[in-house]
XYZ file of C-alpha atoms in Angstrom:
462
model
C 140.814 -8.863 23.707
C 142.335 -12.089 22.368
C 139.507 -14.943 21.579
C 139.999 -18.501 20.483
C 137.880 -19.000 17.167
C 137.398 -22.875 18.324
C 136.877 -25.531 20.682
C 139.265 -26.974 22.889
C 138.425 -30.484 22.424
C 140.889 -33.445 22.611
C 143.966 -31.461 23.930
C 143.810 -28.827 21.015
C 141.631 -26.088 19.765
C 139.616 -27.358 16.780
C 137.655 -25.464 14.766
C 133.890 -24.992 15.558
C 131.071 -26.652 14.081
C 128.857 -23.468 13.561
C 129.214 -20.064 11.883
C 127.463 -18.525 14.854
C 129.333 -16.269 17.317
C 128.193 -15.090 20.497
C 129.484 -11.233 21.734
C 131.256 -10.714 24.879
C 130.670 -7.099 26.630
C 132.389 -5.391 29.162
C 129.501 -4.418 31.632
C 131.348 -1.440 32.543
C 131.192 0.504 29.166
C 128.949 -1.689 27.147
C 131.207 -2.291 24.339
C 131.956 -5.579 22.729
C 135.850 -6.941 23.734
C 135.276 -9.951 21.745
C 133.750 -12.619 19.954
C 133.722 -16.914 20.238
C 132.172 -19.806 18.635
C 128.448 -20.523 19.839
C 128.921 -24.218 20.274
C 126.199 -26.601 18.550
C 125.441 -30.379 19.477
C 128.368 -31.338 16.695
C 130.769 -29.563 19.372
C 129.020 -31.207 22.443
C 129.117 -34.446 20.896
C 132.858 -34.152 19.807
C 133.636 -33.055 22.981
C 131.714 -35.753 24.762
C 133.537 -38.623 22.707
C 137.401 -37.330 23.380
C 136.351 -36.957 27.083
C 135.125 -40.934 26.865
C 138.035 -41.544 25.035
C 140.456 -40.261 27.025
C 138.542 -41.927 30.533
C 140.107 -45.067 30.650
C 143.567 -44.256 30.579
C 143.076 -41.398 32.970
C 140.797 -43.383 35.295
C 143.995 -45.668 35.892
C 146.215 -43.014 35.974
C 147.901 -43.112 39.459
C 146.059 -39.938 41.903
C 149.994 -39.213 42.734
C 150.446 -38.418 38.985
C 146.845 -36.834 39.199
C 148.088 -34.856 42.080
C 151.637 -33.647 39.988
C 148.929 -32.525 36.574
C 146.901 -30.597 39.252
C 149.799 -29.298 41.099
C 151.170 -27.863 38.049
C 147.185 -26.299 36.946
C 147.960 -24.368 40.010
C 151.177 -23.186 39.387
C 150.101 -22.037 35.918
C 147.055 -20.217 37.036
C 149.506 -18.251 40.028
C 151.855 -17.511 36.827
C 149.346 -16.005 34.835
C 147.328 -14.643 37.507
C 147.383 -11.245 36.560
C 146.281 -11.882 33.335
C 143.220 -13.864 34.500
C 142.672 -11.365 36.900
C 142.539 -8.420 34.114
C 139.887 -10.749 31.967
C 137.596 -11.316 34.592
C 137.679 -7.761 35.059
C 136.954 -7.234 31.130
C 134.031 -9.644 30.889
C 132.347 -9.164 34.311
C 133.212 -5.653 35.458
C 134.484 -6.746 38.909
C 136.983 -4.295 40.130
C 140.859 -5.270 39.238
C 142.166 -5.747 43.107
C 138.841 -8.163 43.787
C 139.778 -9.805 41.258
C 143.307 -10.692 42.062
C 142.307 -11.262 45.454
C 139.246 -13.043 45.197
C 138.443 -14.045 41.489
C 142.181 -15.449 41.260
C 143.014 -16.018 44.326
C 140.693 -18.343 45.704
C 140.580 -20.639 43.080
C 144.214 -20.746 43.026
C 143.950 -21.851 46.821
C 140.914 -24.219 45.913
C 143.295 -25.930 42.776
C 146.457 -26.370 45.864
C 143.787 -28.083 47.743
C 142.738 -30.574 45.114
C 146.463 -31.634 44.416
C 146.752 -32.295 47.984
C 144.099 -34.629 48.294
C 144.622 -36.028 45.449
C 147.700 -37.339 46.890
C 146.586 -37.946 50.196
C 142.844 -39.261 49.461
C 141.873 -42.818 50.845
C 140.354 -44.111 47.096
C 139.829 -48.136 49.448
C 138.776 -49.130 52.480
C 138.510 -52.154 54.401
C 135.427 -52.752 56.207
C 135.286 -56.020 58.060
C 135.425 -58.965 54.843
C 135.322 -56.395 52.240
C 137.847 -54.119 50.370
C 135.412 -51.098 49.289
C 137.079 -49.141 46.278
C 135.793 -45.605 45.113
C 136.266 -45.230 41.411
C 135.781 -42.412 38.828
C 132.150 -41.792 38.034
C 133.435 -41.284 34.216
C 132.806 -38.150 31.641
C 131.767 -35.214 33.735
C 129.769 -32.350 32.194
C 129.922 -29.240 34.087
C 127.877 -26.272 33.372
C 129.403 -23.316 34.844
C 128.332 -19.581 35.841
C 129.578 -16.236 35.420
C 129.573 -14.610 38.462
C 132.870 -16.084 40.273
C 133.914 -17.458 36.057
C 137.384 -19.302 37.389
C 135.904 -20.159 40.811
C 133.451 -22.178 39.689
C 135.355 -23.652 37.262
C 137.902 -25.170 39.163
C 135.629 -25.889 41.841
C 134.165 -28.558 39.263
C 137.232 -29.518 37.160
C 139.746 -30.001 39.949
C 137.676 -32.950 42.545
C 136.904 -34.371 38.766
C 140.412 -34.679 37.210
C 141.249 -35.880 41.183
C 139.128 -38.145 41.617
C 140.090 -39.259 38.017
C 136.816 -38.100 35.475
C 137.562 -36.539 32.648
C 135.226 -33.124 31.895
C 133.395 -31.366 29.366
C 133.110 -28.039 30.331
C 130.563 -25.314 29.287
C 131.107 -21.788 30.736
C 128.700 -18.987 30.677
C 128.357 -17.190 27.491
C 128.848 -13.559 29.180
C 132.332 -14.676 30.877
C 133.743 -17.193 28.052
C 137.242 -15.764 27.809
C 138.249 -16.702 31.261
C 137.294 -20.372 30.774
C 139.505 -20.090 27.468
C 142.485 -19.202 29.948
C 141.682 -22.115 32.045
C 142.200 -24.054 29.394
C 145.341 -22.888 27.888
C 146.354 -23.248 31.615
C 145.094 -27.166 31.618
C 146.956 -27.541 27.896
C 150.121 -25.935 29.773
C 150.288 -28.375 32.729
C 150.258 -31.062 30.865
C 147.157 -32.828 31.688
C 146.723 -35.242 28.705
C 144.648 -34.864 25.553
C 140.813 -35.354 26.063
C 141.208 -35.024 29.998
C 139.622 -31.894 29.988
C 137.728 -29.816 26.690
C 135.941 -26.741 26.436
C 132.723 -26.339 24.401
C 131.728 -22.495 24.740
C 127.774 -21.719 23.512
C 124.389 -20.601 24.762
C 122.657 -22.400 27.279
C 120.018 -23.469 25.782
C 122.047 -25.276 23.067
C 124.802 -26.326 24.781
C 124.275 -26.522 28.085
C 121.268 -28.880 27.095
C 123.025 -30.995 24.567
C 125.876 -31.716 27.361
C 123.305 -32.381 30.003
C 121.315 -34.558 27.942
C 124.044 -36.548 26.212
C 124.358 -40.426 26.567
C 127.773 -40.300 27.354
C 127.832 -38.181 30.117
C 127.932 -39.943 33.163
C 127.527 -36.794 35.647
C 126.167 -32.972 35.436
C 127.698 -30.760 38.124
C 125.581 -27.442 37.202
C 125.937 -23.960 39.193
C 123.202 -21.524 38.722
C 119.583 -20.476 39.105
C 116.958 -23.408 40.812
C 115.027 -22.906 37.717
C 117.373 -24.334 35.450
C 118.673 -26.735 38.095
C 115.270 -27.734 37.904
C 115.590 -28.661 34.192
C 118.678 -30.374 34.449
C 117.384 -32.967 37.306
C 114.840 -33.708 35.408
C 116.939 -34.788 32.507
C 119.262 -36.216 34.298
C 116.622 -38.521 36.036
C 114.880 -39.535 32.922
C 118.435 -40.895 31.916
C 119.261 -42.253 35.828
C 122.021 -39.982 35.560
C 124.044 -38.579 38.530
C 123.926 -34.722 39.173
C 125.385 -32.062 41.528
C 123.328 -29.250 41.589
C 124.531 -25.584 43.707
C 121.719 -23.397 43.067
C 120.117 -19.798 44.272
C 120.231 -18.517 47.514
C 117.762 -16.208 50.601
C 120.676 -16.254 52.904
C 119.395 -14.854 56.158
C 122.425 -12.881 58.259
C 120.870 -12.983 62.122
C 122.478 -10.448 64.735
C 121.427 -11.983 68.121
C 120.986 -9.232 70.883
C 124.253 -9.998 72.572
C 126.443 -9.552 69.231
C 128.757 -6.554 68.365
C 125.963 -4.627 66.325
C 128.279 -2.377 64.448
C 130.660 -5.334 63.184
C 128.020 -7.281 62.606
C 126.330 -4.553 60.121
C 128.966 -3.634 58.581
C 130.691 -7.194 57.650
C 127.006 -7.857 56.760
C 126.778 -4.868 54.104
C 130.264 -5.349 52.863
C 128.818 -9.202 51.956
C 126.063 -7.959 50.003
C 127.856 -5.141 48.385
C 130.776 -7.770 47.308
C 130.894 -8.691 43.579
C 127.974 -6.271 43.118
C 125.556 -8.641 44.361
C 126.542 -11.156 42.034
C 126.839 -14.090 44.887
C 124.427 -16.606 45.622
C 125.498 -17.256 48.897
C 125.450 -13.363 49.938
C 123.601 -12.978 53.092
C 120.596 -10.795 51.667
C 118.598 -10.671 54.325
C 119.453 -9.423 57.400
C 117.823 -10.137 60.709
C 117.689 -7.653 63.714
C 115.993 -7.756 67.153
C 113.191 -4.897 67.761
C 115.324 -3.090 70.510
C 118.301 -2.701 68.144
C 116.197 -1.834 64.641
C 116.817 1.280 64.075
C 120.419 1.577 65.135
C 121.122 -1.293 62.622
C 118.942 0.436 59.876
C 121.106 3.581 60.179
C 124.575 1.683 60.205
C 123.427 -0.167 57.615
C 122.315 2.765 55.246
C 125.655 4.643 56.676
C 127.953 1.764 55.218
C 125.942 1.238 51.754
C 126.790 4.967 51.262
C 130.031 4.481 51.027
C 130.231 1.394 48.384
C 128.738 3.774 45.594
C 132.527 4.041 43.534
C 133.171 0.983 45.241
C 131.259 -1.897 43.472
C 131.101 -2.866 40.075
C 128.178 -3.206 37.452
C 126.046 -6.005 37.418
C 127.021 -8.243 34.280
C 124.425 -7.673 31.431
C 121.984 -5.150 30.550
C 119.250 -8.189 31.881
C 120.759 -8.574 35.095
C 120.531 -4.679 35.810
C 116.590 -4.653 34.626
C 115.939 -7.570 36.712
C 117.973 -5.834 39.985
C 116.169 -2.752 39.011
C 112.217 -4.156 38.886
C 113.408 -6.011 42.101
C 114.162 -2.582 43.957
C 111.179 -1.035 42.416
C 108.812 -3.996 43.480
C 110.342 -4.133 47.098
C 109.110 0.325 47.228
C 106.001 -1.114 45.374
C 105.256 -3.384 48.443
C 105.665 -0.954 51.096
C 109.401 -1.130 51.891
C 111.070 1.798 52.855
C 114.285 2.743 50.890
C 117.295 3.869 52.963
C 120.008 3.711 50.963
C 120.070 3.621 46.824
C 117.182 3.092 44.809
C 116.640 2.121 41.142
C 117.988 4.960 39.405
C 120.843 4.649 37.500
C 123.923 5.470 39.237
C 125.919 6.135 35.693
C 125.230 6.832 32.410
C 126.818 4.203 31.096
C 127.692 0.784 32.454
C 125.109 -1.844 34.141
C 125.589 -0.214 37.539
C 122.954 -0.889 40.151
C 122.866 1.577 43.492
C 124.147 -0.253 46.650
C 120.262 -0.170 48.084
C 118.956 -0.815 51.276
C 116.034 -2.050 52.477
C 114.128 -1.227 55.865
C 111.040 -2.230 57.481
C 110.678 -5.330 55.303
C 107.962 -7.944 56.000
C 109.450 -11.693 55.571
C 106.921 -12.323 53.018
C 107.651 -9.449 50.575
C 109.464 -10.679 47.391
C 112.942 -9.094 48.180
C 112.794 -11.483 51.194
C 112.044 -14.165 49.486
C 113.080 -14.645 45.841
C 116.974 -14.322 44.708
C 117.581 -10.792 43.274
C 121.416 -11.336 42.601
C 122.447 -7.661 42.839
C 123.417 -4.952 45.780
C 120.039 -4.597 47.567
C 119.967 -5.480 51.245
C 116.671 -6.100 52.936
C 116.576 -5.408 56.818
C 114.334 -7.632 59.241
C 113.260 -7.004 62.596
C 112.283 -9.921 64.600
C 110.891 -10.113 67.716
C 112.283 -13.222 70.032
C 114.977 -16.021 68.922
C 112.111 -18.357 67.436
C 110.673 -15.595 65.986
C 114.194 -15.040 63.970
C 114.690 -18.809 63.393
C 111.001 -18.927 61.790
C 111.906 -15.672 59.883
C 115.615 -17.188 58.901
C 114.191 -20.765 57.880
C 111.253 -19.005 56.056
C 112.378 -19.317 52.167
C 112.444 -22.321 49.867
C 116.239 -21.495 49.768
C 118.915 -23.194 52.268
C 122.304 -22.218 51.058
C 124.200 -20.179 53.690
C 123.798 -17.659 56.252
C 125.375 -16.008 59.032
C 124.851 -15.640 62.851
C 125.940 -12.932 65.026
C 127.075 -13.241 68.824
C 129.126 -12.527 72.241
C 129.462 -15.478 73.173
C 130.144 -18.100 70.256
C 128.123 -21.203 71.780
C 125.275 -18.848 71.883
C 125.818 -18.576 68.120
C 126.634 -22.006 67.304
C 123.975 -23.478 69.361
C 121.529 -20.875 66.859
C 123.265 -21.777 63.702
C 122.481 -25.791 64.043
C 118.916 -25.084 63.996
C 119.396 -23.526 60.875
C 118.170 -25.107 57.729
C 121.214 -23.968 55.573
C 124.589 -25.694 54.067
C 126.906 -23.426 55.530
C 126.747 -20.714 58.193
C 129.451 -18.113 59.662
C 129.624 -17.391 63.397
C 130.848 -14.104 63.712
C 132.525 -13.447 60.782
C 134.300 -16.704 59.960
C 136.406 -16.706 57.122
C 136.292 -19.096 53.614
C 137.724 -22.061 54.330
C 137.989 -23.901 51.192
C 138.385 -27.319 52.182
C 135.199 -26.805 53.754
C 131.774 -28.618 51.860
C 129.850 -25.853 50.197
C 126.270 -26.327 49.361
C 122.778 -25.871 50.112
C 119.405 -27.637 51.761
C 115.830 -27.426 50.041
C 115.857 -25.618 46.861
C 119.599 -24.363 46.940
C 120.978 -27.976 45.842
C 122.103 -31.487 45.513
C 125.012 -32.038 46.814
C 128.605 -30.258 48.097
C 131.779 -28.684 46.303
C 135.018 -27.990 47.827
C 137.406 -30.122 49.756
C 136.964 -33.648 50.492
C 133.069 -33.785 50.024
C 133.811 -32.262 46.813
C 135.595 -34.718 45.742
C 132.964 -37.513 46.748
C 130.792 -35.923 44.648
C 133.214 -37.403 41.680
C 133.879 -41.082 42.622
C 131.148 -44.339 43.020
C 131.568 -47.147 45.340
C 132.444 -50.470 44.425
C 132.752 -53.318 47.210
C 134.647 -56.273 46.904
C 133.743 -59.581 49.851
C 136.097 -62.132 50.838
């Protein structure tokens, strides 16, 4: 596949600082599609100073005309969607129609959004004496994952350039060539030089350098609570603003009165989606004794029939770490109904769509983030024994809760300790906030909370 050679720093692609290159694999056959620049702290630092450069003049750039750049990001990205939509499935290994629907599409509808409120946002406030303004936080450096590559993206780069930031970006090295795209798509739109620049590179190189940097004024990171881990603490040693959305335990609770066979199978088919590869994907699903082993059987029924369905996992790591998870959970007394660790193909990073039953809460696949297809079923006994089961992990991102009657639901989900929960099914709303309590996170993405996230609060008294 085509590959930029450079960096995309300071509305053009510049050549890289480094010789070093970093391979990019499809997952599906394991062969290399292409190769970019492995970014250094020269790049970061370039990057860093057209993003500062270009603040100012962006920063007082009217959110109407902000609205009109972002407006035409979107219109770009529904122009080229297919294109996107074929290199996401090259890099990742998601199937082609989920990624037009949901790789593309959703970020598409999350980019509309942001050139809405752009337009629309109330950026002052009068509050008895005072006139309270909310003002660009300045250079942004987001950190980005690869398992929803454009998603996340935009989900970052949108509230920023809205809320009038300019961004450094750093994508994951296995899904760099979408992030490239974006940024053709950016160049296209017209948003001016230095708004927005791409550094790709390793992690541990540039990831660091961009979190670390004096002239970053925020870190909006997506990925693992270990790392997020790293980056607070950096970012607190420099009293530095940061938005962390990290892993996820999401618990999936079917109350008694609920539609067990909808439940179960919208349950599986959210595990099973993107291979895994979600961190809000309700892993852990909750089931009163009297209705166990109906839901076990349902469950293993619809896992059977996702095995030509779902993808591979992205990397030859992620499917060993999948792998020793599913082997640990048999190791701890689990009993497989579905799946299992063999390989399901000879060649690709498939995992088997695996199911779990007659897992204790305190077993490690109910309690650390596996990121792959494996389902872990939980009986509980009462409601408080399923809220103690549900709130039970250090994790708090999302979750879902099953009913008849939805105040029944609702009145379960508040008691929740998690950012975002579904009552029967509810669909993605992407003007909703989306992020997690305890160890899934600092703070929200999407919609109007997402773009708080971007802007500080000056107050002027008469």
């Amino acid at each position: 596949m085509n590959a930029h050679d450079g960096m995309y720093i300071g509305g053009e692609w510049r050549p890289a600082a480094g010789a070093d290159t970093i391979a990019v694999v499809n997952p599906s056959d394991e062969q290399v599609i292409a190769l970019v620049p492995a970014g250094t702290i020269e790049d970061v630092d370039a990057a860093v100073r057209a993003a500062r450069a270009a603040f100012p003049a962006w920063a007082a750039t009217p959110p109407a005309e902000r609205a009109a750049r972002l407006a035409a990001l979107r219109d770009v990205l529904v122009a080229r969607k297919d294109e996107i939509a074929g290199t996401v499935t090259a890099e990742l290994g998601s199937p082609l129609k989920f990624s037009q629907a949901v790789h593309v599409g959703a970020p598409i509808a999350v980019a509309g959004s942001y050139a809405d409120l752009a337009a629309s946002y109330a950026f002052e406030e009068k509050i008895g004496n005072s006139t309270v303004y909310l003002e660009p936080v300045g250079v942004v450096g987001a950190i980005t994952p690869w398992n929803y590559p454009l998603h996340q993206i935009v989900a970052k780069v949108a509230p920023a350039l809205a809320a009038g930031c300019t961004v450094v970006l750093k994508p994951a090295e296995d899904t760099p060539l979408t992030a490239q795209l974006f940024a053709e798509a950016v160049h296209e739109a017209g948003v001016p030089a230095g708004v927005f620049n791409l550094v790709t590179g390793l992690g541990p190189v540039a990831g660091q350098a961009l979190a670390e940097h004096e002239g970053v004024d925020l870190v909006s990171f997506t990925g693992s609570t270990a790392v997020g881990r790293q980056i607070g603490a950096t970012a607190g040693a420099a009293v530095k603003r940061v938005a962390l959305e990290l892993g996820g335990k999401s618990a999936n609770v079917i109350l008694p009165s609920a539609d067990l066979a909808k439940a179960v199978n919208v349950g599986v088919a959210n595990v099973m989606s993107n291979s895994g590869q979600t961190c809000s994907a309700w892993t852990r699903m909750l089931v009163h004794d009297s209705q166990y082993d109906e839901a076990v059987a349902l469950a293993a029924d619809a896992a059977g029939k996702y095995g030509e369905r779902i993808g591979p996992v992205v990397n030859a790591k992620q499917r060993e770490r999948v792998v020793g998870y599913i082997e640990k959970g048999v190791g701890e007394g689990a009993r497989l109904v579905a799946g299992g660790p063999e390989a399901p193909r000879e060649q690709g990073y498939f995992v088997s769509p695996t199911v779990f039953a007659d897992v204790e809460p305190d077993m490690a696949i109910a309690q650390e983030e596996i990121f792959g297809p494996v389902l872990s079923i939980i009986r509980y006994e009462d409601e408080a024994d399923a809220l103690r089961i549900a709130n039970g992990t250090v994790y708090g991102l999302a979750g879902a809760v099953w009913a008849g009657d939805e105040a029944e639901a609702v009145a379960f989900a508040r008691r929740l300790d998690t950012g975002q929960v579904d009552i029967n099914g509810g669909r993605f709303n992407p003007l909703a906030p989306f992020g997690g309590y305890k160890q899934s996170g600092v703070g929200r993405e999407l919609g109007p909370h997402g773009l708080s996230e971007y802007l500080q609060t000056k107050s002027l008294q008469f």
